Amino acid sequence: MRDIFSIEGKTALVTGGSRGIGEMIAAGFLAHGAKVYISSRKADVCAETATRLMGEFGGECIALPGDVGNMDGVTALASALGERESRLDILVNNAGTAWGAPLAEFPESGWDKVMNTNVKGIFFLTQQLLPLLKAAATHEDPARVINIGSVDGIKTPIFDNFSYGPSKAAVHHMTRVLAAHLMKENIIVNAIAPGPFPSWMLSAGVGFGGRVEGEDWESIGARNPRGRVGTPEDIAGLAIFLSSRAGAYTVGETITCDGGSVACS
């Protein structure tokens, strides 16, 4: 019972790990003894975040730039990880994107970009990393896949981002489908549906221009039933639970981490 939340010595990949929720999860993993790879499209930002996280939390954080919005990027990322590791204990499919436009003007390019990154990228990266996940998986200690969905895949979004909510609903259902298929391989798949967190994506949506630091997040949190936005401890704690012995009997679930926004909607 004493170590049921331990992820000490495990190896994790967090896509979209250079900022926002991905960075928060990566920080929590590092603080609890995991070796963490973070991936994002911009190599310089990814490297800077990895260095900063190691300075703050210790451990080993490795930048592995990659774009999961296209198949070449997915294959390159899986190959790069495979050159460095023979096994992968935890895959966090967090990389995502959104597109905002009025309904009558919403472009096909915006639809395709969101679906390719948020849905197709998750499926095919998980597929291509199966050999590493299987190498780490045992009946007593399964490998874990955590897909980051959204409350917008459960309730109607407030923004005009018409492909985003459907893409996240697809992530939630794909989580159940993958969980059913991969359980027999000792790979457990679950999803987290975050609500409002201080991230670039929400900042852009609420008019902060993508800025996270120094903005009035209290005013955003005041609209939430919990009375605040999420913190790194909130999202990292749930990800650690799902990655540890404590979460080994939780399979195919989509767990909200939203301060009550779905429950009260």
Short mmCIF file of C-alpha atoms in Angstrom, two decimals:
data_model
loop_
_atom_site.label_atom_id
_atom_site.label_comp_id
_atom_site.label_asym_id
_atom_site.label_seq_id
_atom_site.Cartn_x
_atom_site.Cartn_y
_atom_site.Cartn_z
CA MET A 1 0.00 0.00 0.00
CA ARG A 2 2.85 2.42 0.67
CA ASP A 3 4.02 2.61 -2.95
CA ILE A 4 0.72 2.36 -4.81
CA PHE A 5 1.21 5.79 -6.41
CA SER A 6 4.86 5.24 -7.33
CA ILE A 7 6.09 5.70 -10.91
CA GLU A 8 9.75 5.64 -9.85
CA GLY A 9 12.04 4.39 -12.60
CA LYS A 10 9.40 4.34 -15.33
CA THR A 11 9.95 5.84 -18.78
CA ALA A 12 7.30 8.14 -20.23
CA LEU A 13 6.67 10.05 -23.43
CA VAL A 14 4.45 13.14 -23.22
CA THR A 15 3.49 14.62 -26.57
CA GLY A 16 2.79 18.33 -26.58
CA GLY A 17 4.98 18.41 -23.50
CA SER A 18 6.67 21.75 -24.03
CA ARG A 19 3.83 23.85 -22.57
CA GLY A 20 0.39 23.77 -20.98
CA ILE A 21 -1.12 20.56 -19.68
CA GLY A 22 1.61 18.43 -21.24
CA GLU A 23 4.30 20.36 -19.41
CA MET A 24 2.35 20.06 -16.16
CA ILE A 25 2.14 16.27 -16.53
CA ALA A 26 5.81 16.01 -17.47
CA ALA A 27 6.74 18.03 -14.38
CA GLY A 28 4.72 15.73 -12.14
CA PHE A 29 6.29 12.64 -13.65
CA LEU A 30 9.80 14.05 -13.16
CA ALA A 31 9.09 15.04 -9.58
CA HIS A 32 8.06 11.44 -8.87
CA GLY A 33 11.08 9.72 -10.35
CA ALA A 34 10.15 8.93 -13.96
CA LYS A 35 12.41 9.47 -16.96
CA VAL A 36 10.46 11.73 -19.28
CA TYR A 37 10.63 12.45 -22.99
CA ILE A 38 8.71 15.50 -24.14
CA SER A 39 7.75 16.16 -27.73
CA SER A 40 6.48 19.22 -29.58
CA ARG A 41 6.76 20.70 -33.06
CA LYS A 42 9.21 23.48 -32.15
CA ALA A 43 12.61 22.01 -31.33
CA ASP A 44 13.98 25.08 -29.54
CA VAL A 45 10.94 25.43 -27.27
CA CYS A 46 10.98 21.71 -26.53
CA ALA A 47 14.67 21.81 -25.55
CA GLU A 48 14.19 24.90 -23.39
CA THR A 49 11.31 23.29 -21.51
CA ALA A 50 13.25 20.07 -20.93
CA THR A 51 16.19 22.00 -19.48
CA ARG A 52 13.95 24.12 -17.29
CA LEU A 53 12.01 21.14 -15.94
CA MET A 54 15.19 19.28 -15.03
CA GLY A 55 16.47 22.37 -13.24
CA GLU A 56 13.28 22.64 -11.23
CA PHE A 57 12.40 19.01 -10.57
CA GLY A 58 15.60 17.05 -11.20
CA GLY A 59 15.60 13.73 -12.98
CA GLU A 60 16.04 13.23 -16.70
CA CYS A 61 13.89 15.08 -19.23
CA ILE A 62 14.76 14.66 -22.90
CA ALA A 63 13.44 16.82 -25.74
CA LEU A 64 12.31 14.78 -28.72
CA PRO A 65 10.78 17.20 -31.25
CA GLY A 66 8.10 15.87 -33.55
CA ASP A 67 4.82 16.71 -35.28
CA VAL A 68 2.04 14.17 -34.74
CA GLY A 69 -0.24 16.09 -37.10
CA ASN A 70 1.03 14.10 -40.07
CA MET A 71 2.11 10.52 -40.65
CA ASP A 72 5.72 11.37 -41.45
CA GLY A 73 5.99 13.15 -38.12
CA VAL A 74 4.38 10.27 -36.25
CA THR A 75 6.77 7.75 -37.81
CA ALA A 76 9.80 9.95 -37.17
CA LEU A 77 8.87 10.43 -33.50
CA ALA A 78 8.27 6.71 -32.92
CA SER A 79 11.56 5.85 -34.65
CA ALA A 80 13.50 8.44 -32.66
CA LEU A 81 12.19 7.06 -29.38
CA GLY A 82 12.89 3.51 -30.52
CA GLU A 83 16.52 4.42 -31.17
CA ARG A 84 16.87 5.55 -27.55
CA GLU A 85 14.68 3.14 -25.59
CA SER A 86 13.83 -0.56 -25.75
CA ARG A 87 10.62 -0.10 -23.73
CA LEU A 88 8.03 2.53 -22.87
CA ASP A 89 6.03 2.36 -19.66
CA ILE A 90 3.77 5.40 -20.15
CA LEU A 91 2.53 7.17 -23.27
CA VAL A 92 0.63 10.42 -22.76
CA ASN A 93 -1.06 11.48 -25.99
CA ASN A 94 -1.48 15.14 -25.16
CA ALA A 95 -0.54 17.00 -28.36
CA GLY A 96 -3.56 18.77 -29.74
CA THR A 97 -4.73 21.78 -31.66
CA ALA A 98 -7.86 23.85 -32.22
CA TRP A 99 -9.27 26.11 -34.91
CA GLY A 100 -11.71 28.94 -34.40
CA ALA A 101 -14.00 30.44 -37.03
CA PRO A 102 -17.72 31.23 -37.39
CA LEU A 103 -19.83 28.31 -38.54
CA ALA A 104 -20.55 29.72 -42.00
CA GLU A 105 -16.85 30.41 -42.57
CA PHE A 106 -15.27 27.35 -40.99
CA PRO A 107 -12.66 25.99 -43.47
CA GLU A 108 -11.92 22.44 -44.48
CA SER A 109 -8.27 23.06 -43.61
CA GLY A 110 -9.25 23.85 -40.02
CA TRP A 111 -11.34 20.72 -39.79
CA ASP A 112 -8.61 18.51 -41.22
CA LYS A 113 -5.80 19.98 -39.11
CA VAL A 114 -7.69 19.38 -35.88
CA MET A 115 -8.80 15.86 -36.77
CA ASN A 116 -5.35 14.87 -38.03
CA THR A 117 -3.59 16.01 -34.87
CA ASN A 118 -6.18 15.26 -32.20
CA VAL A 119 -7.49 11.91 -33.46
CA LYS A 120 -5.39 10.41 -36.24
CA GLY A 121 -2.12 11.35 -34.55
CA ILE A 122 -3.11 9.64 -31.30
CA PHE A 123 -4.16 6.45 -33.02
CA PHE A 124 -1.12 6.02 -35.22
CA LEU A 125 1.46 7.08 -32.63
CA THR A 126 -0.01 4.53 -30.22
CA GLN A 127 0.05 1.94 -33.00
CA GLN A 128 3.68 2.62 -33.86
CA LEU A 129 4.79 2.58 -30.22
CA LEU A 130 3.08 -0.74 -29.46
CA PRO A 131 6.38 -2.71 -29.61
CA LEU A 132 7.90 -0.50 -26.91
CA LEU A 133 4.72 -0.56 -24.81
CA LYS A 134 4.49 -4.35 -25.08
CA ALA A 135 8.13 -4.68 -24.04
CA ALA A 136 7.35 -2.82 -20.81
CA ALA A 137 4.01 -4.47 -20.10
CA THR A 138 3.44 -7.28 -17.62
CA HIS A 139 0.31 -8.70 -16.03
CA GLU A 140 1.39 -7.31 -12.65
CA ASP A 141 2.46 -3.91 -13.98
CA PRO A 142 0.78 -3.03 -17.28
CA ALA A 143 2.02 -0.32 -19.61
CA ARG A 144 -0.21 2.73 -19.71
CA VAL A 145 -1.62 4.95 -22.43
CA ILE A 146 -3.30 8.19 -21.34
CA ASN A 147 -5.17 10.14 -24.00
CA ILE A 148 -5.91 13.79 -23.26
CA GLY A 149 -9.45 14.60 -24.33
CA SER A 150 -11.49 17.57 -23.16
CA VAL A 151 -14.73 18.52 -21.46
CA ASP A 152 -15.58 19.99 -24.87
CA GLY A 153 -15.90 16.40 -26.06
CA ILE A 154 -18.61 15.86 -23.42
CA LYS A 155 -20.55 19.12 -23.35
CA THR A 156 -21.12 21.80 -25.96
CA PRO A 157 -18.07 24.11 -26.31
CA ILE A 158 -18.57 27.82 -25.69
CA PHE A 159 -16.18 28.84 -28.49
CA ASP A 160 -16.68 28.64 -32.27
CA ASN A 161 -14.19 25.79 -32.68
CA PHE A 162 -16.45 23.35 -34.48
CA SER A 163 -13.95 20.56 -35.10
CA TYR A 164 -12.40 20.59 -31.62
CA GLY A 165 -15.27 19.16 -29.55
CA PRO A 166 -16.03 16.37 -32.05
CA SER A 167 -12.34 15.50 -32.19
CA LYS A 168 -12.18 15.15 -28.42
CA ALA A 169 -15.38 13.09 -28.34
CA ALA A 170 -13.66 10.81 -30.85
CA VAL A 171 -10.64 10.61 -28.53
CA HIS A 172 -12.88 9.50 -25.67
CA HIS A 173 -14.52 6.75 -27.72
CA MET A 174 -11.23 5.69 -29.29
CA THR A 175 -9.90 5.30 -25.75
CA ARG A 176 -12.57 2.70 -25.00
CA VAL A 177 -11.94 0.89 -28.28
CA LEU A 178 -8.17 0.77 -27.77
CA ALA A 179 -8.61 -0.27 -24.15
CA ALA A 180 -10.74 -3.24 -25.17
CA HIS A 181 -8.17 -4.38 -27.73
CA LEU A 182 -5.00 -3.77 -25.73
CA MET A 183 -6.02 -5.15 -22.33
CA LYS A 184 -4.99 -8.63 -23.44
CA GLU A 185 -1.54 -7.20 -24.23
CA ASN A 186 -1.28 -5.85 -20.65
CA ILE A 187 -1.60 -2.27 -21.91
CA ILE A 188 -4.16 -0.13 -20.10
CA VAL A 189 -5.71 2.81 -21.94
CA ASN A 190 -7.60 5.65 -20.26
CA ALA A 191 -8.40 9.28 -21.04
CA ILE A 192 -8.47 12.52 -19.10
CA ALA A 193 -10.94 15.25 -20.06
CA PRO A 194 -9.52 18.51 -18.68
CA GLY A 195 -11.56 21.62 -18.07
CA PRO A 196 -10.08 25.13 -17.77
CA PHE A 197 -6.33 25.23 -17.12
CA PRO A 198 -3.95 28.17 -17.66
CA SER A 199 -2.68 27.10 -21.07
CA TRP A 200 -1.85 28.71 -24.40
CA MET A 201 -4.97 27.26 -25.99
CA LEU A 202 -7.40 28.58 -23.38
CA SER A 203 -5.52 31.88 -23.23
CA ALA A 204 -6.09 32.37 -26.95
CA GLY A 205 -9.77 31.51 -26.55
CA VAL A 206 -10.50 33.92 -23.68
CA GLY A 207 -8.69 36.89 -25.19
CA PHE A 208 -5.31 36.71 -23.46
CA GLY A 209 -3.56 36.34 -26.82
CA GLY A 210 -1.88 33.06 -25.95
CA ARG A 211 -0.13 34.53 -22.90
CA VAL A 212 -0.18 32.41 -19.75
CA GLU A 213 1.94 34.29 -17.22
CA GLY A 214 0.57 37.43 -15.60
CA GLU A 215 -2.97 37.11 -16.91
CA ASP A 216 -6.18 37.33 -14.88
CA TRP A 217 -6.86 33.60 -14.49
CA GLU A 218 -8.84 34.30 -11.32
CA SER A 219 -11.58 35.88 -13.41
CA ILE A 220 -11.70 32.78 -15.62
CA GLY A 221 -11.74 30.50 -12.60
CA ALA A 222 -14.56 32.47 -11.01
CA ARG A 223 -16.88 31.17 -13.74
CA ASN A 224 -16.03 27.56 -12.86
CA PRO A 225 -18.06 25.70 -10.19
CA ARG A 226 -14.85 25.00 -8.23
CA GLY A 227 -14.09 28.71 -8.23
CA ARG A 228 -10.68 28.44 -9.89
CA VAL A 229 -8.82 27.08 -12.90
CA GLY A 230 -6.81 23.88 -12.69
CA THR A 231 -3.28 23.66 -11.32
CA PRO A 232 -0.33 21.45 -12.30
CA GLU A 233 -0.98 19.34 -9.21
CA ASP A 234 -4.54 18.62 -10.35
CA ILE A 235 -3.68 17.25 -13.78
CA ALA A 236 -0.36 15.66 -12.83
CA GLY A 237 -1.94 13.93 -9.84
CA LEU A 238 -4.56 12.28 -12.02
CA ALA A 239 -1.98 11.25 -14.61
CA ILE A 240 0.23 9.76 -11.89
CA PHE A 241 -2.73 7.83 -10.50
CA LEU A 242 -3.49 6.36 -13.92
CA SER A 243 0.19 5.48 -14.43
CA SER A 244 0.74 3.81 -11.05
CA ARG A 245 -0.37 0.67 -9.25
CA ALA A 246 -3.28 2.68 -7.84
CA GLY A 247 -4.79 2.96 -11.33
CA ALA A 248 -4.08 -0.55 -12.57
CA TYR A 249 -7.74 -1.63 -12.39
CA THR A 250 -9.12 1.46 -14.13
CA VAL A 251 -9.57 0.66 -17.81
CA GLY A 252 -11.12 2.50 -20.74
CA GLU A 253 -12.39 5.42 -18.68
CA THR A 254 -12.61 9.11 -19.53
CA ILE A 255 -12.11 10.97 -16.25
CA THR A 256 -12.94 14.66 -16.08
CA CYS A 257 -10.48 17.01 -14.38
CA ASP A 258 -12.52 20.16 -14.61
CA GLY A 259 -13.55 21.60 -11.24
CA GLY A 260 -17.12 20.46 -11.74
CA SER A 261 -17.87 22.10 -15.08
CA VAL A 262 -19.42 18.96 -16.58
CA ALA A 263 -21.24 17.93 -13.43
CA CYS A 264 -22.84 21.37 -13.16
CA SER A 265 -23.65 21.85 -16.83
#
